[in-house]
Short mmCIF file of C-alpha atoms in Angstrom, two decimals:
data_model
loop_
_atom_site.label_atom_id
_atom_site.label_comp_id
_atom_site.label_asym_id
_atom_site.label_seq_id
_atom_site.Cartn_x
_atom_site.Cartn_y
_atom_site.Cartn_z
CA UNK A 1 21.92 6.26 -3.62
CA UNK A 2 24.94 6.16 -1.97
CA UNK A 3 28.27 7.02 -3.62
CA UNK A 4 29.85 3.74 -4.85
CA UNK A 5 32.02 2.63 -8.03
CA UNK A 6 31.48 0.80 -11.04
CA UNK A 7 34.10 -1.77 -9.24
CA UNK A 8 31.75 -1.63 -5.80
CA UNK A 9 28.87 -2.40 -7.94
CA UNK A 10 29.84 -4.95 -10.34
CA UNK A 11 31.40 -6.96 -7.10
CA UNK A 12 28.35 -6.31 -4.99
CA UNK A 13 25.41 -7.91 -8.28
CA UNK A 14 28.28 -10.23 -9.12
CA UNK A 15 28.25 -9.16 -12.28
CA UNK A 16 30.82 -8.58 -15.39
CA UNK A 17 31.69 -5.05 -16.03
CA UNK A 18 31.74 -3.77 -19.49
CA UNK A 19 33.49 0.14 -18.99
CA UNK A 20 32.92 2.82 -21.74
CA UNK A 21 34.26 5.82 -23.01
CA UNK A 22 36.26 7.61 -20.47
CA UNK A 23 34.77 5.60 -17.53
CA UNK A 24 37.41 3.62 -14.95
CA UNK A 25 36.50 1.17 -12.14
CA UNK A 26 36.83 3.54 -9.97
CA UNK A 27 33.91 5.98 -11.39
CA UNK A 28 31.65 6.52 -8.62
CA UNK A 29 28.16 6.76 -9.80
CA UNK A 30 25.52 8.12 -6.83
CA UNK A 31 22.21 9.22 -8.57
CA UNK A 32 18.78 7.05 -9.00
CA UNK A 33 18.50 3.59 -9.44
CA UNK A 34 15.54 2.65 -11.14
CA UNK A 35 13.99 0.65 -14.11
CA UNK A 36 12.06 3.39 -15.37
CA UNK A 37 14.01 5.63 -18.20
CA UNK A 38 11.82 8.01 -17.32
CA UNK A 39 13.13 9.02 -13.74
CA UNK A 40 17.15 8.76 -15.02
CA UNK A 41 19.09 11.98 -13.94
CA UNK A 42 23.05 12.74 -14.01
CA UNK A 43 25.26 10.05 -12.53
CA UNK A 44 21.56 7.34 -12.50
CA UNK A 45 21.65 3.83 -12.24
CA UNK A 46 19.21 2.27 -15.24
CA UNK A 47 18.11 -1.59 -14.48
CA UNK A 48 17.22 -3.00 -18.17
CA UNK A 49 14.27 -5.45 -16.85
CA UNK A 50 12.81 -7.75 -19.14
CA UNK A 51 9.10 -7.68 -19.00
CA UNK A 52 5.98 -9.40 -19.90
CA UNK A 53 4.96 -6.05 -22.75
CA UNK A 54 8.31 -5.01 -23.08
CA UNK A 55 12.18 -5.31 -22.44
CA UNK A 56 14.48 -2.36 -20.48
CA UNK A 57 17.00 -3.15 -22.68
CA UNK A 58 15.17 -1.09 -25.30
CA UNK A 59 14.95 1.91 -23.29
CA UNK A 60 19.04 1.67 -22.40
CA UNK A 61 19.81 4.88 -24.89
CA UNK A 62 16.86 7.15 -23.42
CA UNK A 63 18.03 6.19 -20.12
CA UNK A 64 21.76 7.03 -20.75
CA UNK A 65 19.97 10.50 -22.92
CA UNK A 66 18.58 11.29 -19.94
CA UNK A 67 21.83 11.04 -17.51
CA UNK A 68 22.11 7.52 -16.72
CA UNK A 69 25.69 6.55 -16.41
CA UNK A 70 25.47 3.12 -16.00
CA UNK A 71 23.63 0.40 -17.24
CA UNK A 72 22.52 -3.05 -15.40
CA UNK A 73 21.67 -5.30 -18.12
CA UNK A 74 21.36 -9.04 -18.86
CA UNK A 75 22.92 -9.29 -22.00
CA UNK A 76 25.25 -5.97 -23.16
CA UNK A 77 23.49 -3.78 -25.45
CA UNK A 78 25.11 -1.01 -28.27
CA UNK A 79 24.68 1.97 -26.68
CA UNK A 80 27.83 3.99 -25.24
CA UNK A 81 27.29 3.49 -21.87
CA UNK A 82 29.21 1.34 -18.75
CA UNK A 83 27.29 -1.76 -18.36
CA UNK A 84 27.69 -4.60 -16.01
CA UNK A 85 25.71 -7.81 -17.26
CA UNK A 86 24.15 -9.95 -15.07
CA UNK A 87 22.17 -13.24 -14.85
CA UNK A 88 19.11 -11.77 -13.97
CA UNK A 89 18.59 -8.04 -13.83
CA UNK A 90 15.71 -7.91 -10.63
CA UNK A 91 18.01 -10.32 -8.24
CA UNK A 92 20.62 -7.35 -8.91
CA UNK A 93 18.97 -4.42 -8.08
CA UNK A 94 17.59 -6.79 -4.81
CA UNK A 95 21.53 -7.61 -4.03
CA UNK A 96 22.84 -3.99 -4.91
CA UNK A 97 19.85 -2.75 -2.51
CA UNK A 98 21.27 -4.71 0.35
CA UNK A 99 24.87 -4.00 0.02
CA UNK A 100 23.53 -0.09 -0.04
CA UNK A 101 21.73 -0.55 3.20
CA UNK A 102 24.41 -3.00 4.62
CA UNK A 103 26.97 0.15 4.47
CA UNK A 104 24.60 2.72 5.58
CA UNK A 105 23.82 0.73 8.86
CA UNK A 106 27.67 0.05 9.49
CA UNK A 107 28.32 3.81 8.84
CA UNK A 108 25.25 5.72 10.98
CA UNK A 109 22.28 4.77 13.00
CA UNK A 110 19.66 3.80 10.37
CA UNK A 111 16.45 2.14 11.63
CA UNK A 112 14.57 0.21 9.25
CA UNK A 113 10.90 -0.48 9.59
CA UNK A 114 9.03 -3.46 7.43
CA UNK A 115 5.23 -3.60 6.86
CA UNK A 116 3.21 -5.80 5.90
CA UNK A 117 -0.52 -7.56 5.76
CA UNK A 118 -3.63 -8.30 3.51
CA UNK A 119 -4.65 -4.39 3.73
CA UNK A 120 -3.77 -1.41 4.52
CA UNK A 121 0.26 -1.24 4.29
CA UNK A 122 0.48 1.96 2.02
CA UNK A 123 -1.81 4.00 4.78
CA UNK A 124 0.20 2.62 7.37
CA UNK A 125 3.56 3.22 5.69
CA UNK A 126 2.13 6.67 5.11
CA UNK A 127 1.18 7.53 8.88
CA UNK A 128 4.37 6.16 10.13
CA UNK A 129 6.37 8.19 7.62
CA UNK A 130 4.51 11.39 8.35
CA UNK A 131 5.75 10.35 11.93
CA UNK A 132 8.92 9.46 11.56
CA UNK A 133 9.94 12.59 9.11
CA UNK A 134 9.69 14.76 12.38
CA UNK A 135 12.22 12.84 13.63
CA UNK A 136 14.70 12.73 10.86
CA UNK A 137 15.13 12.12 6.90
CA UNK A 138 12.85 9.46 6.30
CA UNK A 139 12.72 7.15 2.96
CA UNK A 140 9.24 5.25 2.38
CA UNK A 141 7.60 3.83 -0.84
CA UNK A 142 6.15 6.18 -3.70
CA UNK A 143 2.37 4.57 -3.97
CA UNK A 144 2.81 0.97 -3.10
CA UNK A 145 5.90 0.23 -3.91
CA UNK A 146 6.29 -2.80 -2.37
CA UNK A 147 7.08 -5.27 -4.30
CA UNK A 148 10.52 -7.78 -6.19
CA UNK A 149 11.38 -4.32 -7.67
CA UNK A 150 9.71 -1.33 -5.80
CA UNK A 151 10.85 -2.36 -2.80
CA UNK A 152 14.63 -2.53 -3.57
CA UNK A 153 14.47 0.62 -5.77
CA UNK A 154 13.05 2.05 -2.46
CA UNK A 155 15.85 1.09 -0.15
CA UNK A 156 18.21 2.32 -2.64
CA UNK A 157 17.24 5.86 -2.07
CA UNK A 158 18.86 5.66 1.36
CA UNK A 159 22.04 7.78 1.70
CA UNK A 160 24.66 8.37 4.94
CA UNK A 161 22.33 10.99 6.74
CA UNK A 162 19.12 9.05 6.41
CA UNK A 163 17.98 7.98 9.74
CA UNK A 164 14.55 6.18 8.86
CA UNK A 165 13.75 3.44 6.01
CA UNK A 166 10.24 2.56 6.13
CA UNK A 167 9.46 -0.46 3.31
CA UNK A 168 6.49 -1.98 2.36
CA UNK A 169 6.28 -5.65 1.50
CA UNK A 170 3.42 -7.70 -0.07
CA UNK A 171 3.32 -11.30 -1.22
CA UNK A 172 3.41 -11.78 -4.50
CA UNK A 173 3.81 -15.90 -3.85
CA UNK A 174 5.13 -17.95 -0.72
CA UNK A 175 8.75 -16.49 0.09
CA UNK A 176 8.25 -12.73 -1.78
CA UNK A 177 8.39 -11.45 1.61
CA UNK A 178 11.14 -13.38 3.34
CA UNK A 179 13.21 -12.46 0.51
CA UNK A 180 12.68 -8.52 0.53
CA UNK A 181 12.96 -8.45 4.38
CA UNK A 182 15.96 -10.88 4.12
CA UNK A 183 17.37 -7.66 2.17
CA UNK A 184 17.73 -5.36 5.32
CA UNK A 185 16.73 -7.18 8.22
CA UNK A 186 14.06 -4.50 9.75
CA UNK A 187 14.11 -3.68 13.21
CA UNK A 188 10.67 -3.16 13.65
CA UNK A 189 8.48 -6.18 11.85
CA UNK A 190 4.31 -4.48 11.57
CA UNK A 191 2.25 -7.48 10.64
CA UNK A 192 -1.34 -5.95 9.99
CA UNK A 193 -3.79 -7.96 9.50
CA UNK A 194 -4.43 -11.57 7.32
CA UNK A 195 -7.13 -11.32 5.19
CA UNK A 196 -8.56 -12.90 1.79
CA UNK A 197 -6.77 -10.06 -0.27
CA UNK A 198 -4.31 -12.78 -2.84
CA UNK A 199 -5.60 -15.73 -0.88
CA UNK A 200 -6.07 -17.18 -4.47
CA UNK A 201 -2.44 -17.12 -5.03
CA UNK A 202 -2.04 -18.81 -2.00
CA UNK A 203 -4.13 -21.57 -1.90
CA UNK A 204 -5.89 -20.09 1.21
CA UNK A 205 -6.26 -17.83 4.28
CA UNK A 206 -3.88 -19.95 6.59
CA UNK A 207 -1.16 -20.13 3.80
CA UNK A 208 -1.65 -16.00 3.65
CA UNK A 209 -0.94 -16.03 6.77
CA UNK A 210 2.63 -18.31 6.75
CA UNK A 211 3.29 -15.46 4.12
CA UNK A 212 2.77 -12.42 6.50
CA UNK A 213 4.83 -14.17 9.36
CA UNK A 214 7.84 -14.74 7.22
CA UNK A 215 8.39 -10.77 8.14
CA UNK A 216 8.73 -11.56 11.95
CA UNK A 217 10.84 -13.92 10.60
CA UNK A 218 13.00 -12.15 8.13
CA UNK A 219 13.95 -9.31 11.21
CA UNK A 220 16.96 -8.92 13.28
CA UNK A 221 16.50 -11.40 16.38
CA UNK A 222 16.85 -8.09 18.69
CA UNK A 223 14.09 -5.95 16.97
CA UNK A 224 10.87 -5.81 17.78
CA UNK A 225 7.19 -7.28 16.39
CA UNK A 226 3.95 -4.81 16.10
CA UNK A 227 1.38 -7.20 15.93
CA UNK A 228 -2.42 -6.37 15.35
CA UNK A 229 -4.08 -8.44 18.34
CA UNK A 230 -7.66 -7.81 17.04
CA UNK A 231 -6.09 -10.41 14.08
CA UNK A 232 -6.30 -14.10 15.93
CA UNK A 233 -3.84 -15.05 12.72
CA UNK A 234 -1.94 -12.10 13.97
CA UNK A 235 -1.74 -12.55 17.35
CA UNK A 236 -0.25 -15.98 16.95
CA UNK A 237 2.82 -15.05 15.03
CA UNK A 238 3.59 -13.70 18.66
CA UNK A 239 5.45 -17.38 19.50
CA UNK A 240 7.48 -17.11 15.92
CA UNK A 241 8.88 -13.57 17.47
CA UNK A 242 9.59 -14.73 21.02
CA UNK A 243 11.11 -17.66 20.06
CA UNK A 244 13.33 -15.59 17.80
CA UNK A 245 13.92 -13.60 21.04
CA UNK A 246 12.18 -10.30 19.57
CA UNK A 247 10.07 -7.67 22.11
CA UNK A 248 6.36 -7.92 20.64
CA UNK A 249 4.64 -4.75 20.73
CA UNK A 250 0.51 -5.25 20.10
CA UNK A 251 -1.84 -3.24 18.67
CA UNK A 252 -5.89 -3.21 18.61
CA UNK A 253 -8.72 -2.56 20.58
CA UNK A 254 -8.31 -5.31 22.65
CA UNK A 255 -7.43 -4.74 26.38
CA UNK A 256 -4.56 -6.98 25.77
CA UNK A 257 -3.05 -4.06 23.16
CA UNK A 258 -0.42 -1.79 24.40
CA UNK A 259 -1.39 0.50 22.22
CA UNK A 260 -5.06 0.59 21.38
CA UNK A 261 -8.36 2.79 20.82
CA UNK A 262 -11.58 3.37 22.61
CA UNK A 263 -14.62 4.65 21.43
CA UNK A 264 -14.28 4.93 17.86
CA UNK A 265 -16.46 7.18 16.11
CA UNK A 266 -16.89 7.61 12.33
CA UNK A 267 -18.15 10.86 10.39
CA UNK A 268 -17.89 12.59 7.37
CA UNK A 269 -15.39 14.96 8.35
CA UNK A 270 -13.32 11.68 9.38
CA UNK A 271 -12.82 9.42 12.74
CA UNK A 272 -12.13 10.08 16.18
CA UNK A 273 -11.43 7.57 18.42
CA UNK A 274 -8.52 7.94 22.53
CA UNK A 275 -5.88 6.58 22.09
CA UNK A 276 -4.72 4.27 25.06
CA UNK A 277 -0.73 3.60 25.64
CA UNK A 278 1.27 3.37 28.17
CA UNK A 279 -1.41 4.49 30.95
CA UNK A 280 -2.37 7.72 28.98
CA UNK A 281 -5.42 8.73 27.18
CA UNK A 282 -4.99 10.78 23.88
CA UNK A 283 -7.77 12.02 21.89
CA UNK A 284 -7.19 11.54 17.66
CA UNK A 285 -8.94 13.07 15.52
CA UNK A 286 -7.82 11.59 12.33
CA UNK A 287 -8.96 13.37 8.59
CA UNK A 288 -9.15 10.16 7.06
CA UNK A 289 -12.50 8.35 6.80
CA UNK A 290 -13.18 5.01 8.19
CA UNK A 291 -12.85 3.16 11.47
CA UNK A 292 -10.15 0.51 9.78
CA UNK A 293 -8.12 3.44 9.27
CA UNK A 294 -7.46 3.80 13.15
CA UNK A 295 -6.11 -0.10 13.22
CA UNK A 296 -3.42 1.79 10.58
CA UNK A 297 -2.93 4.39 12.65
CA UNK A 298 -2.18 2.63 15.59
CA UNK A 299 0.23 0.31 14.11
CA UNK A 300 2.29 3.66 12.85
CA UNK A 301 1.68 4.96 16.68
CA UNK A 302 2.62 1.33 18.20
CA UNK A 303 5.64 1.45 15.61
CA UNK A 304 7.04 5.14 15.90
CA UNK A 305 6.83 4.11 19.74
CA UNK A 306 9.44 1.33 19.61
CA UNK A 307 11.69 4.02 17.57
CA UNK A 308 11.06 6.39 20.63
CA UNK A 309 8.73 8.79 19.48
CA UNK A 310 5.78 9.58 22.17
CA UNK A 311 2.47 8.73 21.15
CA UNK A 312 1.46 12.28 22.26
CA UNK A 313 3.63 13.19 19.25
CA UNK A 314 2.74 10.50 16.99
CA UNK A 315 -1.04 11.51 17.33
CA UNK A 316 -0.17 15.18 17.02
CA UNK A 317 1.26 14.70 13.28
CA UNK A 318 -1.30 12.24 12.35
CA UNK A 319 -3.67 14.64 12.69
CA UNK A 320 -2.62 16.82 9.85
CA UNK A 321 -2.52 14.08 7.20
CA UNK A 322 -5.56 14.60 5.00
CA UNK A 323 -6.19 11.41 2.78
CA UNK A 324 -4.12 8.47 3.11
CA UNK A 325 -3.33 8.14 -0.25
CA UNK A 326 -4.70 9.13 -3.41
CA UNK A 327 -7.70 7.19 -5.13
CA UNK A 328 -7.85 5.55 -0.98
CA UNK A 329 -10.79 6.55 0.59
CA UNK A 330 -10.23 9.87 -1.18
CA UNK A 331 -12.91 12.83 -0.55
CA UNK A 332 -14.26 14.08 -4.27
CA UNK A 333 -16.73 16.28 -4.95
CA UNK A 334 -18.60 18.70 -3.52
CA UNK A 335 -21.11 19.36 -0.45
CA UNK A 336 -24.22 18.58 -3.08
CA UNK A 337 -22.51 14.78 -4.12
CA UNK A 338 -19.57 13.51 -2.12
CA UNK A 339 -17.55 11.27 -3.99
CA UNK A 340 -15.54 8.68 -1.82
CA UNK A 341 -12.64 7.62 -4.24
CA UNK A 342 -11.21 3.92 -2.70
CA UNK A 343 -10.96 2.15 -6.05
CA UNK A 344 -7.10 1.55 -6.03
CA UNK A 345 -7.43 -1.70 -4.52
CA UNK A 346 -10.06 -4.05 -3.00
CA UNK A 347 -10.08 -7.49 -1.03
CA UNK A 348 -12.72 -8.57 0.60
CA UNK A 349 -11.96 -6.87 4.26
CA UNK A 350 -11.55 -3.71 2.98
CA UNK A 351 -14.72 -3.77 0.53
CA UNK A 352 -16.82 -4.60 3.97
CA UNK A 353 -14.87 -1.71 5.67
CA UNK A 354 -15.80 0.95 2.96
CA UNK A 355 -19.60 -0.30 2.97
CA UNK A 356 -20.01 0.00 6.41
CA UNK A 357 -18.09 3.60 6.26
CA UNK A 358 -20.09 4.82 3.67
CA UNK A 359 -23.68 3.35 5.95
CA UNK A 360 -21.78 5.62 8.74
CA UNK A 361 -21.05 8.72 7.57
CA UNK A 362 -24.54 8.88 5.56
CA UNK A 363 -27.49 11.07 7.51
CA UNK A 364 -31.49 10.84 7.44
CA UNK A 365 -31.89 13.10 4.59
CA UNK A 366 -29.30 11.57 2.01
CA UNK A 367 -28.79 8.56 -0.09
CA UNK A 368 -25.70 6.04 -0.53
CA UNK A 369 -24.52 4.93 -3.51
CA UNK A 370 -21.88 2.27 -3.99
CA UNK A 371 -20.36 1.68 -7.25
CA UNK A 372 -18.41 -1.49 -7.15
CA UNK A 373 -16.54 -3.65 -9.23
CA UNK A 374 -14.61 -6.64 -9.03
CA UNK A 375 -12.12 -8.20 -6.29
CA UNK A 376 -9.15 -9.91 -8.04
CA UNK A 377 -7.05 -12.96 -6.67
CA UNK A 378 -9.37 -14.42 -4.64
CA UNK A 379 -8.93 -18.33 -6.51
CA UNK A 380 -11.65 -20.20 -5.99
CA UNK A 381 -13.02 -18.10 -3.06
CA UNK A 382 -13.97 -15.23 -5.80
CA UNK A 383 -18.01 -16.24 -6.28
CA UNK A 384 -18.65 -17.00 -2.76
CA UNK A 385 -16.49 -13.60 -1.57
CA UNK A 386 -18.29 -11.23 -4.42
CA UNK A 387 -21.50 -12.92 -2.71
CA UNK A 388 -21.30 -12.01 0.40
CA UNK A 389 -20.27 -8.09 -0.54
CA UNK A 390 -23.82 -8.30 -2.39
CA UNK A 391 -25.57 -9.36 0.30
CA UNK A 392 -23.68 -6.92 3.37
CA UNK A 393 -24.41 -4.08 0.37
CA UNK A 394 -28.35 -4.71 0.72
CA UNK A 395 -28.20 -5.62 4.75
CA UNK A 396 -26.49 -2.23 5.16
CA UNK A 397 -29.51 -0.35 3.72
CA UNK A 398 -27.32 1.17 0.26
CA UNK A 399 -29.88 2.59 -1.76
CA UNK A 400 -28.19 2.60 -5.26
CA UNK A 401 -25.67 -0.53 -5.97
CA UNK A 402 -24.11 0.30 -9.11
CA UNK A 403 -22.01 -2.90 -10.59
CA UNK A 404 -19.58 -2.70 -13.18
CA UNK A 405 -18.03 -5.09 -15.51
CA UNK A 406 -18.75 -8.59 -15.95
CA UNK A 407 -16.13 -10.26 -13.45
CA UNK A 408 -18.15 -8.20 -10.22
CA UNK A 409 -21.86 -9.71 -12.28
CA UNK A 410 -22.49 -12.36 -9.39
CA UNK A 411 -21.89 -9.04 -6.84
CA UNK A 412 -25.04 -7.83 -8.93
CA UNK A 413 -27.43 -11.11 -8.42
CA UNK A 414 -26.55 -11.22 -5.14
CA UNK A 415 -27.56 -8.15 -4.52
CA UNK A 416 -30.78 -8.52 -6.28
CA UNK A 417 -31.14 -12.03 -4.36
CA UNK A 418 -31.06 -10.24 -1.09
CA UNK A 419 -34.08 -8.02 -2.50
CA UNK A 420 -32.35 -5.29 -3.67
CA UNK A 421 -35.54 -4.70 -6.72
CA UNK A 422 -36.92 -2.22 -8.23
CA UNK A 423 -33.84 -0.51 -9.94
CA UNK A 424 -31.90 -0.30 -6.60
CA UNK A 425 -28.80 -2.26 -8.13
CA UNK A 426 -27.93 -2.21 -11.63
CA UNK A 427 -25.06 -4.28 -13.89
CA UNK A 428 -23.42 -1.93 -16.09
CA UNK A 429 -20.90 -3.04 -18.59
CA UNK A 430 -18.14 -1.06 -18.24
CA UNK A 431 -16.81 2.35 -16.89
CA UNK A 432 -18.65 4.45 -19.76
CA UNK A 433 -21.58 2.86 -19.25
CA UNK A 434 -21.40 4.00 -15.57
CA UNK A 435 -20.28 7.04 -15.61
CA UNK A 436 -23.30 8.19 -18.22
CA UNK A 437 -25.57 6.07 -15.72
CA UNK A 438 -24.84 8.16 -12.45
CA UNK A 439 -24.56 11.22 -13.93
CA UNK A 440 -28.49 11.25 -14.92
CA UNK A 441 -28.43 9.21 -11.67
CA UNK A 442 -26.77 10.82 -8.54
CA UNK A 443 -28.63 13.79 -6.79
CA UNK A 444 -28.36 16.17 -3.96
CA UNK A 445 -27.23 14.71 -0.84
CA UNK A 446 -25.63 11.48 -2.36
CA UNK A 447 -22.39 9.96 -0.37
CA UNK A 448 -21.35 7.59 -3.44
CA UNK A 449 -18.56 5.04 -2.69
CA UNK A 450 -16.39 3.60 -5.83
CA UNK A 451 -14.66 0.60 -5.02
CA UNK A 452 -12.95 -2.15 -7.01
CA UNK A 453 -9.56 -3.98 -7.51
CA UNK A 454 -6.64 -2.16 -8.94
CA UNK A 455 -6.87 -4.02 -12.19
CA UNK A 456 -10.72 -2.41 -12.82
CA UNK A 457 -9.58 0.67 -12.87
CA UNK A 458 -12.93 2.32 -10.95
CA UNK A 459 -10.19 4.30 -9.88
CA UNK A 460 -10.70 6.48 -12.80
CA UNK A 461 -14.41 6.58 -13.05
CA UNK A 462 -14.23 7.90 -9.53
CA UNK A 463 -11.89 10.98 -10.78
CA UNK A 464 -14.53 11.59 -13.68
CA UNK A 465 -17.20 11.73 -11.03
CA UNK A 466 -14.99 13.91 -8.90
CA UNK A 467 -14.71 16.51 -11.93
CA UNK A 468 -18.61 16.15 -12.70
CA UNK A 469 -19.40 17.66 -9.28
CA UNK A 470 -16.40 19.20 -8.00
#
């Protein structure tokens, strides 16, 4: 963070401050700001946020142990430490965030991109930050950090000679994301796609997408929209930008898209697709698996275009990222049994676009295998969605449909519906149950896929199978 003191801090949360020891107003404090103990470090911020397991107001002293010198807290607490005490400890860090970027932006020539959509914001944040780092220092989520207090904690890692602040938004309810965009404004809005992914939460797909435009809405009136045109949801929010008198940049394989791709193709070793912009044709050849990775990738080319870098350039460094992200359609394994770790998170878009990656980048001689567990937040949507994945499973030929856990169960009989007999798809309990399963299972020249919401935690089975044949 920035250098700022106690005084510039307490004014900016408007909250009380509570000095110790040999502290003054005037003690700057510039090191993290976080609500993790755990990543405190001299001269560190520590937000004490209540939670639904536990309360940061317990873990004030092994903060301050380990350097914080300050403490944002809702109600003071006895360790020796400055403290200012607040109403509520999360609006805070969202208000202290602001007033961080607020100065940065008056002071140098920050540009701040916001993404956002039903899938694929970390890859994208990810491609446009291996982009963008080229170009200067650029600050972008750890994971997907992206949300009431990742988000904020992100911006606040901006200092005077940062020149790009990429954040990630997602919805946690109607207004999540007009709120963390209201924080700095972005220059560059990416809407991605709308899909079913939280559509529970939302009481459906057209209320998702109000969500996803309230980032066009949220960005300074002379920035610029990157809008996926393939999306007709999308596409639409280009009247909200206009009429806000932003540029709109889109993005797709439509001939409408200024930046779009051609002749996609999909392999093990990853996808290739040319990349059309501006009247030129550039070849990518991306690492990472999947044809929905190249909508991702040219959102971060379409994007790193409006901040002025060539796409020439923009393909060139995409080209040496490897995996998106870990446990995201993550290579495992070994030449005998590829393991194709995508288990951090799952909606119903990108559970089709794994399936039909895994159907691509299988051969003659070898067998798919798709171990899949259950899609969370999809309301009352969840049977009918976890249907349908049964059914594209079968239609797309996979030869082993492992399901795990009792939420993904109707996945299983719908899957067995659609004639998948004879042992072809199993229900297996739980992770244990799996792993011993496939390993007396899987064979030479299996491609197995692992897939499931966060909150399964397939993730983790995928790393065991990893290890098993790595």
């Amino acid at each position: 963070m920035i250098a700022l003191s106690l005084a510039e801090i307490a004014e900016a949360i408007g909250g009380e401050l509570r000095l110790a020891g040999t502290d003054t107003a005037g003690t700057v404090v510039d090191g993290t700001v976080d609500t993790d103990s755990r990543t405190m470090g001299p001269r560190s911020i520590f937000v004490a946020k209540p939670g639904a397991e536990t309360d940061g107001h317990h873990f004030v002293g092994a903060a301050v142990d380990a350097g914080a010198a300050l403490a944002i807290v809702e109600h003071a607490v006895d360790v020796e430490v400055s403290q200012i005490v607040v109403a509520d400890a999360v609006v805070a860090l969202g208000a202290l965030a602001r007033e961080v970027v607020r100065r940065v932006r008056e002071k140098g020539d920050l540009k701040i991109v916001g993404i956002t959509g039903s899938n694929g914001k970390t890859t994208t944040k990810n491609f446009l930050a291996r982009i963008l780092s080229d170009e200067g220092e650029t600050v972008a989520p750890v994971k997907s950090f992206n949300n009431e207090v990742g988000a904020p904690v992100t911006m606040l890692r901006v200092t005077e000679t940062t020149r790009f602040l990429v954040s990630e938004f997602g919805a946690a309810a109607p207004g999540s994301i007009a709120h963390l965009a209201g924080l700095v404004e972005p220059d560059v809005a990416v809407v991605l796609m709308v899909g079913m992914a939280h559509a529970g939460g939302f009481g459906g797909i057209e209320e998702t997408a109000k969500a996803k435009s309230e980032l066009v809405a949220a960005a300074r009136a002379t920035g610029t929209a990157v809008l996926n045109v393939d999306d007709a949801r999308v596409a639409a929010m280009r009247d909200l930008a206009e009429s806000r008198g932003m540029r709109v940049v889109g993005f797709g394989q439509s001939p409408v898209a200024e930046v779009r791709a051609q002749g996609i193709e999909v392999s093990a070793s990853g996808t290739r697709c040319v990349i059309e912009s501006a009247g030129r044709s550039i070849p990518l050849d991306l690492r990472v698996l999947g044809a929905h990775h190249i909508t991702n990738a040219l959102a971060a080319i379409a994007a790193a275009g409006v901040l002025g870098v060539s796409a020439e350039d923009a393909v060139a460094r995409l080209e040496t990222v490897e995996i998106a992200e870990r446990w995201r359609m993550q290579p495992l394994g070994n030449e005998r049994v590829r393991i194709i770790n995508d288990a951090y998170n799952a909606s119903p878009d990108s559970m089709a676009a794994a399936l039909r990656t895994l159907a691509q980048i299988t051969g003659p001689d070898e067998r798919t295998v798709a171990v899949l567990g259950a899609m969370s937040e999809l309301g009352e949507s969840a049977g009918e969605e976890h249907d349908r994945i049964g059914l594209l499973a079968v239609r797309l030929n996979i030869r082993r449909i492992v399901v795990v856990g009792p939420e993904a169960r109707r996945l299983y009989l719908s899957a067995v519906g659609e004639g998948s007999w004879d042992s072809e798809a199993v229900h297996l309990p739980d992770q244990d149950a799996a792993f011993e399963y496939l390993r007396s299972e899987l064979r030479d020249g299996d491609r197995v896929l692992v897939k499931s919401s966060n909150s399964v935690g397939l993730r983790h089975l995928g790393d065991r199978l990893g290890e098993l044949f790595s």
